[in-house]
Short mmCIF file of C-alpha atoms in Angstrom, two decimals:
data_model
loop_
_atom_site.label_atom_id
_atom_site.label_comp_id
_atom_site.label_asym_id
_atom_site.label_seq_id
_atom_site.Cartn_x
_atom_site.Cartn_y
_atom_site.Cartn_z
CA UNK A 28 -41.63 1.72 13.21
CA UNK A 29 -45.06 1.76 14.25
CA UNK A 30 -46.20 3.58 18.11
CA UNK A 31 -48.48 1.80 20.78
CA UNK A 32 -51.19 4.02 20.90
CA UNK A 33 -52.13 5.57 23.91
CA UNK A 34 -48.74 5.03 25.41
CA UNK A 35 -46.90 8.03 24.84
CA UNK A 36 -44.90 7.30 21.97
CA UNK A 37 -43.82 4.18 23.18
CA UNK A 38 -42.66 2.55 19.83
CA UNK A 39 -42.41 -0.96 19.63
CA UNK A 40 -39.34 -1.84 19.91
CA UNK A 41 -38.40 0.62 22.89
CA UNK A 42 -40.66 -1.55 24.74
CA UNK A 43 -38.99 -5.14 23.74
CA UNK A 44 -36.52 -3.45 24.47
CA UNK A 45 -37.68 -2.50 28.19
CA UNK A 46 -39.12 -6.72 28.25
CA UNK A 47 -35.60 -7.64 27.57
CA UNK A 48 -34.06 -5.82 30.47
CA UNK A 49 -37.12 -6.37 32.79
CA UNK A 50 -36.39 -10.45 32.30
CA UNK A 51 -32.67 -9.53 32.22
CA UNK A 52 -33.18 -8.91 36.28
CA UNK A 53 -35.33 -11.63 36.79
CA UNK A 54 -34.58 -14.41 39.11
CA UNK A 55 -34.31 -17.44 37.12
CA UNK A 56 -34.31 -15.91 33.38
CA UNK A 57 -31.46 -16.89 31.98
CA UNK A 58 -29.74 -16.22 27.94
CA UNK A 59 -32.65 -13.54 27.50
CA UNK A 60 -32.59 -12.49 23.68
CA UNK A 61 -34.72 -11.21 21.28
CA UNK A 62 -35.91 -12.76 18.22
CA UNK A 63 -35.38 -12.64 14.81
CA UNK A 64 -32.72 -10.04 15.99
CA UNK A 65 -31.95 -6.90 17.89
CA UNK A 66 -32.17 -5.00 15.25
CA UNK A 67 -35.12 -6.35 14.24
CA UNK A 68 -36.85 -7.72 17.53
CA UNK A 69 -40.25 -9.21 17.51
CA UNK A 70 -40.32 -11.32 20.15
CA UNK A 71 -38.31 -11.39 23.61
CA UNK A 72 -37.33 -14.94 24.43
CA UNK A 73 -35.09 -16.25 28.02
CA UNK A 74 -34.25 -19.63 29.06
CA UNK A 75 -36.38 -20.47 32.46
CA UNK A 76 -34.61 -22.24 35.40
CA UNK A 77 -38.51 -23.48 36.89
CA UNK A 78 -37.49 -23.97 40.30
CA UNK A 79 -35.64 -20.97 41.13
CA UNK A 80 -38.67 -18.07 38.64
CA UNK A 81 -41.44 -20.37 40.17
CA UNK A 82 -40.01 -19.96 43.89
CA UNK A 83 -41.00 -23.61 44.30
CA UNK A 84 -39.87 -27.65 42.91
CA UNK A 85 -40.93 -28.20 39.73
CA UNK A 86 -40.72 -31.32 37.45
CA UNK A 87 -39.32 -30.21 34.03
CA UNK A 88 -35.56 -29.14 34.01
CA UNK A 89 -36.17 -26.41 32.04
CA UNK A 90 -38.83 -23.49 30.71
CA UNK A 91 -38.74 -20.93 28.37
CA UNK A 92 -40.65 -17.55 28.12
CA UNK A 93 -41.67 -16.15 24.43
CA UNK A 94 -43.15 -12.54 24.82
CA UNK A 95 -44.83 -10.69 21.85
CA UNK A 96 -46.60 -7.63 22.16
CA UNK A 97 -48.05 -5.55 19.42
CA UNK A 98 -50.92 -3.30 17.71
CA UNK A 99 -53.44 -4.09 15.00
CA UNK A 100 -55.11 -1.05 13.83
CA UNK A 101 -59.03 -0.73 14.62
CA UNK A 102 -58.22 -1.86 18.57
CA UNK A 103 -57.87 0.90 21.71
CA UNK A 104 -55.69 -1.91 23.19
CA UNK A 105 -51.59 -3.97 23.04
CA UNK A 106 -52.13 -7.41 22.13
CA UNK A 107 -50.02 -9.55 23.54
CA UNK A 108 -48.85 -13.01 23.98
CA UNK A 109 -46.98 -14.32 27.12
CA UNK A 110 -46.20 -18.10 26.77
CA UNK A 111 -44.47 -20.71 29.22
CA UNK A 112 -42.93 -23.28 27.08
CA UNK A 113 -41.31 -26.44 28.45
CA UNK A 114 -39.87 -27.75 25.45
CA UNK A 115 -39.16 -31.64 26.90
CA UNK A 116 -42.71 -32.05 27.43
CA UNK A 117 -44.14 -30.30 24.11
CA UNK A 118 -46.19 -28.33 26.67
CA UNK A 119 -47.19 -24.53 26.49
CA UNK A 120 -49.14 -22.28 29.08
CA UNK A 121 -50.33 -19.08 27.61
CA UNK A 122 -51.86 -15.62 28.37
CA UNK A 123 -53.22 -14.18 24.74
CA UNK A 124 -54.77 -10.96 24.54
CA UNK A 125 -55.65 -10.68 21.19
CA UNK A 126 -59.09 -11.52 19.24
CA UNK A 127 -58.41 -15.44 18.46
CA UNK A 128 -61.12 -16.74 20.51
CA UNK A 129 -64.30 -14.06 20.66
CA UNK A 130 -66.47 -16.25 22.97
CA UNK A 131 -63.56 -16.18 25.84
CA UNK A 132 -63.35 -11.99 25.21
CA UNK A 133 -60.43 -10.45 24.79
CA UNK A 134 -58.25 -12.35 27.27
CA UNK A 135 -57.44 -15.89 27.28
CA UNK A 136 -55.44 -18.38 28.90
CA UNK A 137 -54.33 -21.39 26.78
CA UNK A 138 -52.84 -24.71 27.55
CA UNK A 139 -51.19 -26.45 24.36
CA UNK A 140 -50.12 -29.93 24.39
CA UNK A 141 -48.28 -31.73 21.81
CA UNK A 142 -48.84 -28.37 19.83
CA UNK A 143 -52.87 -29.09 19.74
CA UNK A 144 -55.03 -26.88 22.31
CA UNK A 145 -56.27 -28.85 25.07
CA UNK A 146 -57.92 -25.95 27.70
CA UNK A 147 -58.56 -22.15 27.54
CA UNK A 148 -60.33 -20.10 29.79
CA UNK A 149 -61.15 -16.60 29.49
CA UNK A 150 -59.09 -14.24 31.97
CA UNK A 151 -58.91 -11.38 33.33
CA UNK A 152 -58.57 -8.25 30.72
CA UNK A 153 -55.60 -6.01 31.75
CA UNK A 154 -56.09 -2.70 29.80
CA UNK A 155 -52.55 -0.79 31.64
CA UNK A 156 -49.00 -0.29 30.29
CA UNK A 157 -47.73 -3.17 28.63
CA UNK A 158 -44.77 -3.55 31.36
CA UNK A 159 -47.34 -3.39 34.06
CA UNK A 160 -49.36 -6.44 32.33
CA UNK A 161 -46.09 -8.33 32.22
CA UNK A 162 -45.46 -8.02 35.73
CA UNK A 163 -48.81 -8.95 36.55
CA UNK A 164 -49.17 -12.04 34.15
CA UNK A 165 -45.33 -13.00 35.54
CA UNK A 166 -46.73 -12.69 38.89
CA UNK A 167 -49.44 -15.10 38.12
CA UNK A 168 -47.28 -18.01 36.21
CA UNK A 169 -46.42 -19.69 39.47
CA UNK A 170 -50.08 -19.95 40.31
CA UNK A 171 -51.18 -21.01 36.72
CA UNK A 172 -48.42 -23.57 36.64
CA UNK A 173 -49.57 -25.41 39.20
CA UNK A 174 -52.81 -25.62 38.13
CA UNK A 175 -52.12 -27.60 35.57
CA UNK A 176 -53.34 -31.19 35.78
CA UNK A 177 -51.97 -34.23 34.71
CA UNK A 178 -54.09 -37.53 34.27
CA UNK A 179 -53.63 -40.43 32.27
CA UNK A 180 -50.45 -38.10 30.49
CA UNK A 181 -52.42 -35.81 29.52
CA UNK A 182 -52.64 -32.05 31.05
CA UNK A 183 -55.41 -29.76 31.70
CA UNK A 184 -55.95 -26.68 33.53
CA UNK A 185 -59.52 -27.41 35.35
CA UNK A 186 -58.83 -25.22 38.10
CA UNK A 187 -58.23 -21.79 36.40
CA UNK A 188 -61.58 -21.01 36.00
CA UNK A 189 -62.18 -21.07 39.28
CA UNK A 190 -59.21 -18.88 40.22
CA UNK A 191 -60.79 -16.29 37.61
CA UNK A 192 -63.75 -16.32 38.83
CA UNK A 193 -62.11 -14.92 42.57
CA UNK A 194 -59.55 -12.28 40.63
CA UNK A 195 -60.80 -9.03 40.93
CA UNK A 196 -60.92 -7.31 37.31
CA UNK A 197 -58.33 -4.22 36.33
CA UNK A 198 -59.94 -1.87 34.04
#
């Protein structure tokens, strides 16, 4: 068992945990579960109905959200990874907070796309309580969702930077 630092020791999985029930109540997560197991949860996984968590039409049938969060030693800071994945379409939208990708900082957005990386623009660092990022970065799904662009079958998200650029920064 290892303890997010800085967070009152908030272990790990007390906070999975706190994800699971947090999606539990959230309209249009559905079969929310954690992964490898309960006992030994990772990840916090739930089935998306689009239309009904995006508050709006949508073209795929169906979504799912993967949630990691975790530690590394040497960093003041979770990382974490919030992913939209529509299975059907091999498509996955993505806020990372980690160090994968130095020259977009420490916060990225990431569209995959037949499991290669097709866009990622640097966003907005959230340095709060790991529940309070995952209400903000679910809050901001619907809007990164539709940003995505399709031409010639292909998607792109050309339009996030732009939406950056106007977010105020939380320190």
């Amino acid at each position: 068992m290892f303890f997010l630092a800085g967070r009152d020791r908030y272990t790990q999985r007390t906070l999975l945990h706190d994800i699971h029930d947090r999606l539990t109540n959230q309209p249009g997560c559905e079969d929310v579960r954690y992964r490898p197991s309960r006992r030994r949860p990772r990840y916090v996984i739930a089935d998306i109905d689009p239309t009904t968590f995006l508050s709006d039409s949508y073209d795929a049938p169906t979504a799912r959200l993967e949630i990691r969060f975790w530690y590394p030693a040497g960093v003041d800071y979770e990382y974490y990874r919030i992913n939209w994945i529509e299975p059907d379409r091999n498509l996955m939208l993505g806020f990372h907070q980690d160090a994968d990708h130095p020259d977009l900082g420490p916060c990225h957005i990431q569209l995959n796309y037949e499991d290669t990386p097709v866009d990622r623009h640097s966003t907005t660092f959230l340095n709060a309580h790991p529940l309070t990022i995952l209400d903000d970065r679910l809050q901001q799904f619907p809007e990164a969702v539709k940003a995505i662009n399709w031409e010639n079958g292909t998607p792109s998200l050309p339009t996030w930077a732009v939406y950056t650029a106007s977010s105020s920064s939380v320190s």
